[in-house]
PDB file of C-alpha atoms in Angstrom:
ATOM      1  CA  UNK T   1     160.021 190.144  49.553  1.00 69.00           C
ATOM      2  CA  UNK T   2     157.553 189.862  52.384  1.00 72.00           C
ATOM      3  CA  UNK T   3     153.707 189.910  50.591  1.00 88.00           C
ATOM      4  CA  UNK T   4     150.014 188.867  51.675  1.00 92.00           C
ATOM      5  CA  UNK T   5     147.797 188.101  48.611  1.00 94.00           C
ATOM      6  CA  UNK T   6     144.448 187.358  48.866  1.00 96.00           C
ATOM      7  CA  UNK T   7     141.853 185.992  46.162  1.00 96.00           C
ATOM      8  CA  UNK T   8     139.624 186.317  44.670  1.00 96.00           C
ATOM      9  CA  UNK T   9     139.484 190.214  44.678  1.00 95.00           C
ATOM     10  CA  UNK T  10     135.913 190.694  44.998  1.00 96.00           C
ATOM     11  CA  UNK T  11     132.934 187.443  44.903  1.00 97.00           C
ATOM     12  CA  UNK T  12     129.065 187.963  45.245  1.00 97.00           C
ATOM     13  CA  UNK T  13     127.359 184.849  46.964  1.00 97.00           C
ATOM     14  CA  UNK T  14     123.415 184.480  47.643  1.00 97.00           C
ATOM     15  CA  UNK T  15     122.219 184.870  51.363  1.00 97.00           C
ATOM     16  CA  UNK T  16     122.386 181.282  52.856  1.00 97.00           C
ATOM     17  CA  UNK T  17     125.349 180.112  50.838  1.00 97.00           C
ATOM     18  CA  UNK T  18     128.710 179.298  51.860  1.00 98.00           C
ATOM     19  CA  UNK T  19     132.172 180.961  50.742  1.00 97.00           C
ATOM     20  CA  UNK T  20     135.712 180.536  51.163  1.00 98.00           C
ATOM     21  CA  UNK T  21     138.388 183.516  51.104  1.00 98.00           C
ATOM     22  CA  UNK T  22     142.051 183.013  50.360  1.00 98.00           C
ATOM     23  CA  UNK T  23     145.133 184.235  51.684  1.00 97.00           C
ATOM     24  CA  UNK T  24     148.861 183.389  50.410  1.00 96.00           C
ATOM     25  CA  UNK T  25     151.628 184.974  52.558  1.00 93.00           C
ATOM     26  CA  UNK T  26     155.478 185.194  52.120  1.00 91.00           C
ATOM     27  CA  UNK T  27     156.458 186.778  55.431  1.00 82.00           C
ATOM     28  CA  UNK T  28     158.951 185.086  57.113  1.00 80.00           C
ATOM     29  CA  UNK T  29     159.963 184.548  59.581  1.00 79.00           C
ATOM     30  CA  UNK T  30     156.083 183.778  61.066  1.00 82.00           C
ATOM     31  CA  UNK T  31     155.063 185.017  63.416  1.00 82.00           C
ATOM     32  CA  UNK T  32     150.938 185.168  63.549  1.00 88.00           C
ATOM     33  CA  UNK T  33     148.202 185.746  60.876  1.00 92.00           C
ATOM     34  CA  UNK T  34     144.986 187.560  61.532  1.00 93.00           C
ATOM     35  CA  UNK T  35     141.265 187.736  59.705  1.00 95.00           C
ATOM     36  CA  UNK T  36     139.882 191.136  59.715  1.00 95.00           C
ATOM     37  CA  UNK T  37     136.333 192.496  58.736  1.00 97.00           C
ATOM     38  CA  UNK T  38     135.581 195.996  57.465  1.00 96.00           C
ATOM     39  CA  UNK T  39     132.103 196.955  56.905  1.00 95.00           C
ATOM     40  CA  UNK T  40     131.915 200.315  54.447  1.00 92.00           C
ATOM     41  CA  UNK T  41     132.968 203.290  55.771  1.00 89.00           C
ATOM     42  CA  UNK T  42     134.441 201.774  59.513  1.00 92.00           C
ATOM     43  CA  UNK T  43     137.747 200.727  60.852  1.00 94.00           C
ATOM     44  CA  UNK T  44     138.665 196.217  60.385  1.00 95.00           C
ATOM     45  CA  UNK T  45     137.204 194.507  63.360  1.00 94.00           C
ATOM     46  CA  UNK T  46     139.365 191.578  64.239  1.00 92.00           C
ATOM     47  CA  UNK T  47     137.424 187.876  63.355  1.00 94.00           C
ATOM     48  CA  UNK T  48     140.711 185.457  64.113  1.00 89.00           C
ATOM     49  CA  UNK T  49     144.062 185.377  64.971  1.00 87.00           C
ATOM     50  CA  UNK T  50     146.167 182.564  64.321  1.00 87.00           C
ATOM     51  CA  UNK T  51     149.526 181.437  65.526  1.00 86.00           C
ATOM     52  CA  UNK T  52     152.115 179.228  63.827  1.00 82.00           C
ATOM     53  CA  UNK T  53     150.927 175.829  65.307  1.00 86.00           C
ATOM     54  CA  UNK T  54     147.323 176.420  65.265  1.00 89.00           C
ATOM     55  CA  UNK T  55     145.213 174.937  62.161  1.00 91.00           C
ATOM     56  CA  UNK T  56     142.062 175.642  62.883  1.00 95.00           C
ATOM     57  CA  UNK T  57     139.718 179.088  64.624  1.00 93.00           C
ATOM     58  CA  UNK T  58     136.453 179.226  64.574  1.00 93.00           C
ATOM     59  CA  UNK T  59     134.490 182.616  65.452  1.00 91.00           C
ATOM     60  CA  UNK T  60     130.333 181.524  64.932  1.00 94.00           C
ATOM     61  CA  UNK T  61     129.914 181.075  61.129  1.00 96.00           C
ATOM     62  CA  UNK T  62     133.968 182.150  60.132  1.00 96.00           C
ATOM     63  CA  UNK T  63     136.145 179.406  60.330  1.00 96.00           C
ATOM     64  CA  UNK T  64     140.168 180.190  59.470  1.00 96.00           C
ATOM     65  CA  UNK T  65     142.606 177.413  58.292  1.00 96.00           C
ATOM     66  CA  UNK T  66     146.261 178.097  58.503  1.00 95.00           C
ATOM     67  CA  UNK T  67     149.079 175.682  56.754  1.00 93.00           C
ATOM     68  CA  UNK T  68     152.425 177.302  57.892  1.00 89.00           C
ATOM     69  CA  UNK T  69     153.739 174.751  55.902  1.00 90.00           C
ATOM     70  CA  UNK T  70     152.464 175.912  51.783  1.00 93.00           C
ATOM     71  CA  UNK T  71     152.032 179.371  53.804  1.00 93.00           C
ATOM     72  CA  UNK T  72     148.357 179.738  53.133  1.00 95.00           C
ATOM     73  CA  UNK T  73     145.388 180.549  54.720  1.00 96.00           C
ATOM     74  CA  UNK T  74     141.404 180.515  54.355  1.00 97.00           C
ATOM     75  CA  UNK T  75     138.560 182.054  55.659  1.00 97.00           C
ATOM     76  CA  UNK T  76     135.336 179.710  55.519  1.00 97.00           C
ATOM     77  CA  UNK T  77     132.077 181.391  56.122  1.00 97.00           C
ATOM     78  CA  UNK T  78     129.108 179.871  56.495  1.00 97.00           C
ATOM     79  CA  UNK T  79     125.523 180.300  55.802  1.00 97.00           C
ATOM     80  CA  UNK T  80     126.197 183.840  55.029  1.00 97.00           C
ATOM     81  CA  UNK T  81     123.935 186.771  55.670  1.00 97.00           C
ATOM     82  CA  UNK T  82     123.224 189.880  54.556  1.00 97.00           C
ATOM     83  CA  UNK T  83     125.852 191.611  57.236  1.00 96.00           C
ATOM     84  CA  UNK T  84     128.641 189.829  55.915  1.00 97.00           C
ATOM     85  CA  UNK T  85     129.034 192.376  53.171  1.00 97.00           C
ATOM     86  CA  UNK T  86     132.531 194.019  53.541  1.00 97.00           C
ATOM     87  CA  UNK T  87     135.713 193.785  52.814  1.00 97.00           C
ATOM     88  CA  UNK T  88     137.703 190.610  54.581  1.00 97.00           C
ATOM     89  CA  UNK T  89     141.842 191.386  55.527  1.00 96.00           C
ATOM     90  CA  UNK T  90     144.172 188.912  55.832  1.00 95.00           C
ATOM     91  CA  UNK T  91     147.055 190.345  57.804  1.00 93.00           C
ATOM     92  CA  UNK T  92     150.289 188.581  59.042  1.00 91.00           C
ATOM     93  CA  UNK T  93     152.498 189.795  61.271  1.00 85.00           C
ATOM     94  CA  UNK T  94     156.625 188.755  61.403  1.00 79.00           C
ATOM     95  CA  UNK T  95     158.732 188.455  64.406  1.00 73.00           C
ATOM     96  CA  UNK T  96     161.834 190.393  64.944  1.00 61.00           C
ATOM     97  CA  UNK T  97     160.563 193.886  65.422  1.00 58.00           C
ATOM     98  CA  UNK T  98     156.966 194.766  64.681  1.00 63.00           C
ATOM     99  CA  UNK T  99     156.168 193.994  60.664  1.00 73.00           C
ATOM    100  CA  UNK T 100     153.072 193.795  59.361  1.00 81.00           C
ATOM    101  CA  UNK T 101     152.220 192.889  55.626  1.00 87.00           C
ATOM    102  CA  UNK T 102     148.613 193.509  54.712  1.00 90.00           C
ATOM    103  CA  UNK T 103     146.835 192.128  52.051  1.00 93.00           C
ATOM    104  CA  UNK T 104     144.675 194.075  49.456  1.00 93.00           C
ATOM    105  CA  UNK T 105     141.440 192.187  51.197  1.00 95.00           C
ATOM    106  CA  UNK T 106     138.546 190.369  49.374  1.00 96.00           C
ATOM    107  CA  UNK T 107     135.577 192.095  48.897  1.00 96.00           C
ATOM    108  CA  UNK T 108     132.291 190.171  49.434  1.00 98.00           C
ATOM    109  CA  UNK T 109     129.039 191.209  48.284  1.00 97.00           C
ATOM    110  CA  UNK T 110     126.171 189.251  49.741  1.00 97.00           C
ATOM    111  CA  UNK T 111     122.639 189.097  47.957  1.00 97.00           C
ATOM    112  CA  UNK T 112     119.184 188.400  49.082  1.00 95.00           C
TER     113      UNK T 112
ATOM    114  CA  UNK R   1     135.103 202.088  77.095  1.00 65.00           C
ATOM    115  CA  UNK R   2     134.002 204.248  73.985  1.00 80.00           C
ATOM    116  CA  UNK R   3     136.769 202.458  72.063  1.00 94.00           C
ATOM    117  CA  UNK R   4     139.227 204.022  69.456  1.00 97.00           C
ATOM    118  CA  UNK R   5     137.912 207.909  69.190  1.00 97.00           C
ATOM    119  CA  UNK R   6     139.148 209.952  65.719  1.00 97.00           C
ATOM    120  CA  UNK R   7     137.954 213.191  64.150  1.00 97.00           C
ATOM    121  CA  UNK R   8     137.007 214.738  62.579  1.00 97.00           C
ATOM    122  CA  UNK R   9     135.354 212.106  60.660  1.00 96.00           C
ATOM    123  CA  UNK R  10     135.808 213.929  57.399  1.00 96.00           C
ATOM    124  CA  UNK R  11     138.163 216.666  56.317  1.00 96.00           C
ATOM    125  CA  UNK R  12     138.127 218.770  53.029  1.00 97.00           C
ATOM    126  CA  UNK R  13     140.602 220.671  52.372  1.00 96.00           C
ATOM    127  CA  UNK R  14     142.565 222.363  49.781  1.00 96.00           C
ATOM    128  CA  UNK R  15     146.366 221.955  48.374  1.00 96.00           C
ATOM    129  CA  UNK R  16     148.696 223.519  50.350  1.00 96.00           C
ATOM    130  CA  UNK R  17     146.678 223.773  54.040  1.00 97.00           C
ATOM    131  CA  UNK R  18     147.546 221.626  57.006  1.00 97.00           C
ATOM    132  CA  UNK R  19     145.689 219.511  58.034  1.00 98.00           C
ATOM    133  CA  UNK R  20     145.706 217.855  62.008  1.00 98.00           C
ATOM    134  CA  UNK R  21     144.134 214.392  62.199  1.00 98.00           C
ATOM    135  CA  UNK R  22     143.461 213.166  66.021  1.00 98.00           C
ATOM    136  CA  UNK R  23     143.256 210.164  68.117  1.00 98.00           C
ATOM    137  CA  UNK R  24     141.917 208.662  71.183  1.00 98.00           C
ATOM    138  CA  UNK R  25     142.928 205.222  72.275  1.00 97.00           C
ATOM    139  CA  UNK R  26     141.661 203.110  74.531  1.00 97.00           C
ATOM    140  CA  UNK R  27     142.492 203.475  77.997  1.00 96.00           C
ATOM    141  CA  UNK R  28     145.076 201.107  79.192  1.00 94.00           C
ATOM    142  CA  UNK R  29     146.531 200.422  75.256  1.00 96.00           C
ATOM    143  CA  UNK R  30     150.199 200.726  75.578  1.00 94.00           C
ATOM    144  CA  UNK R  31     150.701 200.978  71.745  1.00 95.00           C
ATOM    145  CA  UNK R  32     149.008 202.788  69.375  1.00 97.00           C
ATOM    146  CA  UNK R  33     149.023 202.704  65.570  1.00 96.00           C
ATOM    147  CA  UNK R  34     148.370 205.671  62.743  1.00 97.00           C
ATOM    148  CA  UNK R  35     147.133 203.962  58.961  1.00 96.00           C
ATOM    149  CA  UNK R  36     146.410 205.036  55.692  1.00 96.00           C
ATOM    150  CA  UNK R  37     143.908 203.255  53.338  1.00 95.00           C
ATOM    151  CA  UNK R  38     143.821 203.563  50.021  1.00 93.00           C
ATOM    152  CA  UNK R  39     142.128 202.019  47.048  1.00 87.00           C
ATOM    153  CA  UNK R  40     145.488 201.577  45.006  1.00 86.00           C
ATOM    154  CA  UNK R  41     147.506 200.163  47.835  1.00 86.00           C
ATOM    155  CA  UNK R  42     145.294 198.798  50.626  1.00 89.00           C
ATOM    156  CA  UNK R  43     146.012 199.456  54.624  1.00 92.00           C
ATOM    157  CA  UNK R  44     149.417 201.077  54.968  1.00 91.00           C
ATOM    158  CA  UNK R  45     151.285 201.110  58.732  1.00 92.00           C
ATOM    159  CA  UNK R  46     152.502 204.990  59.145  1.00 95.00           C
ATOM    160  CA  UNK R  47     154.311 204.898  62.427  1.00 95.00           C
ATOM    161  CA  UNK R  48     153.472 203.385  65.823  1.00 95.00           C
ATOM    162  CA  UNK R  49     153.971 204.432  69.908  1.00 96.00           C
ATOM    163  CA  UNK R  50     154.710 202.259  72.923  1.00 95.00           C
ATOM    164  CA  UNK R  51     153.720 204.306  76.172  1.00 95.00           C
ATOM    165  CA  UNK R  52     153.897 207.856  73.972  1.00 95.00           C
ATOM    166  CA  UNK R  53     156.775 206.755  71.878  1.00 95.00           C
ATOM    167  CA  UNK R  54     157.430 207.003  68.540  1.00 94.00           C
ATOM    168  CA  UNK R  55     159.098 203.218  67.724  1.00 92.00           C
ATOM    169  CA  UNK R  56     158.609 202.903  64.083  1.00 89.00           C
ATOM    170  CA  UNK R  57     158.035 205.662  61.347  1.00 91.00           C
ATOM    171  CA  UNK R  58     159.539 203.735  58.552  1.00 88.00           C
ATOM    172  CA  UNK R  59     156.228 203.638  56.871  1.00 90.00           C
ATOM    173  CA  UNK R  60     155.636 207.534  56.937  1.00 93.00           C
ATOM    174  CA  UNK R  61     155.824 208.796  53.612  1.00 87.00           C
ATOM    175  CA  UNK R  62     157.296 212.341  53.112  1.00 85.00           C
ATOM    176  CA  UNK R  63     158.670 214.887  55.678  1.00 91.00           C
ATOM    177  CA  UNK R  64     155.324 216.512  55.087  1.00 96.00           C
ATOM    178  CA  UNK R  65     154.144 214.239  57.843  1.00 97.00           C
ATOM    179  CA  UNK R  66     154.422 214.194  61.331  1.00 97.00           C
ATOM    180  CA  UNK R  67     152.699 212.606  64.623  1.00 98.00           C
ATOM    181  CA  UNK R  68     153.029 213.140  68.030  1.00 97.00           C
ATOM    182  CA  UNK R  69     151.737 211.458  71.279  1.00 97.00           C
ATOM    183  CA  UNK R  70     151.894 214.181  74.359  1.00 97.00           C
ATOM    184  CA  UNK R  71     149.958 211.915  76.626  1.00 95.00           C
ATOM    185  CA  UNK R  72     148.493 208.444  76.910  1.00 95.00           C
ATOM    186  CA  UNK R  73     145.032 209.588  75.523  1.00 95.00           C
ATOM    187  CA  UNK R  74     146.106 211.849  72.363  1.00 97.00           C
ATOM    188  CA  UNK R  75     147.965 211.417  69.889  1.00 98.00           C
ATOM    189  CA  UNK R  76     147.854 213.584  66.264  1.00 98.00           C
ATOM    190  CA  UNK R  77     148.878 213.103  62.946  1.00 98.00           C
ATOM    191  CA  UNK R  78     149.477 216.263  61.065  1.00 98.00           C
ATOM    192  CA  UNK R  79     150.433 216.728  57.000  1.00 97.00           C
ATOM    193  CA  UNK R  80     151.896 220.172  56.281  1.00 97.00           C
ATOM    194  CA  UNK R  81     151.556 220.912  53.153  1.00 96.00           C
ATOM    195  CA  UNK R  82     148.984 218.488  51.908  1.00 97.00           C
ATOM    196  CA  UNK R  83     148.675 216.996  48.507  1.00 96.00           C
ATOM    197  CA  UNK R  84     145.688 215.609  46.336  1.00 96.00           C
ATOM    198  CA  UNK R  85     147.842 212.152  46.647  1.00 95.00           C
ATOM    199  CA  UNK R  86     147.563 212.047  50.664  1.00 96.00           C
ATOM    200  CA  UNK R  87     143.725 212.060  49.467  1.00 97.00           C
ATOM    201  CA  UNK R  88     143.196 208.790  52.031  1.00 97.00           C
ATOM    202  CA  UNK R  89     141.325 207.630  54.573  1.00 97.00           C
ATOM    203  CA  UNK R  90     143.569 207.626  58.106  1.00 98.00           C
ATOM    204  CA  UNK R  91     143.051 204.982  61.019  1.00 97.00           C
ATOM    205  CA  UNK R  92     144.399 205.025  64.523  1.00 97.00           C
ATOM    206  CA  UNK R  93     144.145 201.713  66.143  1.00 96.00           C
ATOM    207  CA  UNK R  94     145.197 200.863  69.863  1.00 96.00           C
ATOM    208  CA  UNK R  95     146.582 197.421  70.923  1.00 93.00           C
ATOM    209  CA  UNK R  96     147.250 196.380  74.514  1.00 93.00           C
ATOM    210  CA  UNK R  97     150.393 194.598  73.438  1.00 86.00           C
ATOM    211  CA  UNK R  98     152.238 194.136  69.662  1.00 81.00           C
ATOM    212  CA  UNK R  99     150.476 190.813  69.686  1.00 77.00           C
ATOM    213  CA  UNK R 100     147.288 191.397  70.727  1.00 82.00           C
ATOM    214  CA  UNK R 101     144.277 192.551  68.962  1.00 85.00           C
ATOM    215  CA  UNK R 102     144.074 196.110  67.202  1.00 89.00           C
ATOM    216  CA  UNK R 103     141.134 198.009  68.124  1.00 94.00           C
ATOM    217  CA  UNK R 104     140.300 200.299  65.253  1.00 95.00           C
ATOM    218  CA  UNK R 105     138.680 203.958  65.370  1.00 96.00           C
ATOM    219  CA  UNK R 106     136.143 204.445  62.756  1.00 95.00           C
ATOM    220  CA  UNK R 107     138.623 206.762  60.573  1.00 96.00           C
ATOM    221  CA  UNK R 108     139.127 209.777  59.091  1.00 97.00           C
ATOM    222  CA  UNK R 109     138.510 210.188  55.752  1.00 97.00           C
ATOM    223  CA  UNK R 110     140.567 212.930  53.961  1.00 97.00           C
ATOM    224  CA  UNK R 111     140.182 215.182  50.839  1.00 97.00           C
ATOM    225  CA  UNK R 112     142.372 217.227  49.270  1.00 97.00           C
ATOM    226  CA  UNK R 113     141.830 219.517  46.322  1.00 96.00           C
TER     227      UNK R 113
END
């Protein structure tokens, strides 16, 4: 069964501090994984996209990994701020036709 | 460009009543993509268009729903009857290509009671 899961559910990190998201996927075959951000009450704005032989994105202080291999992914940000509050999506997309498995997103909660 | 347009932004409305949900992609977006959020079950795919056509409804739930696309710029997504459990917030999203970036509108949330 094709599934995205993403930990941890929900974190709360002090401004200025770094945090990782996680993102396990089963989707196969690969075709392309994507980082989205949704601030309350507005439609996910794209961070990264990555394909299958890319490791590495960076997008200013968000920095995605991607191991096709162990079929995870991570979202690094750093020195977070305030506006980083919302929920993060990790969504991968199969080939053959278009499929698209979303996962249940992390929220982050960012304090002063 | 003005991006991804929906409205109304919010809808109440009670059992029973339709209820018409509309969407403005961006100009020059071959493909365009309806989405339901929930709390229980996260973003859900309803059906998507290439050029005004329906390619995929696989993920629309019930007969009770149905979407069109009569031109480039509009496309609606209707529920007749509605349900508390379609209680939601619906997305339209535009892409230039499948594997390009989705450009969200800013949603509609819907009520039923």
């Amino acid at each position: 069964k094709n599934q995205v899961e993403q930990s941890p559910q929900s974190l709360i990190i002090l401004e200025g501090k770094n945090c990782t998201l996680q993102c396990n996927y089963t989707v196969s075959p690969f075709s392309n994984l994507r980082w989205y951000k949704q601030d309350t009450g507005r439609g996910p704005v794209s961070l990264t996209i990555m394909t299958f032989s890319e490791n590495t994105k960076s997008n200013g202080r968000y920095t995605a990994t991607l191991d096709a291999d162990t079929k995870q992914s991570s979202l690094h940000i750093t020195a977070s701020q305030l506006s980083d509050s919302a929920s993060y999506i990790c969504v991968v997309f199969g080939t053959g036709g278009f499929k698209t498995i979303f996962g249940a997103g992390t929220r982050l909660f960012v304090k002063a | 460009d003005a991006g991804v347009i929906q409205s109304p932004r919010h809808e109440v409305t009670e059992m029973g009543q339709e209820v018409t949900l509309r969407c403005k992609p961006i100009s020059g977006h071959d493909y365009l993509f309806w989405y339901r959020q929930t709390m229980m079950r996260g973003l859900e795919l309803l059906i998507y268009f290439n050029n005004n056509v329906p390619i995929d409804d696989s993920g629309m739930p019930e007969d009770r729903f149905s979407a069109k696309m009569p031109n480039a710029s509009f496309s609606t997504l209707k529920i007749q009857p509605s349900e508390p459990r379609d209680s939601a917030v619906y997305f339209c999203a535009s892409r230039v290509q499948l594997d390009t970036e989705a450009f969200f509108g800013q949603g509609t949330r819907l009520t039923v009671v």
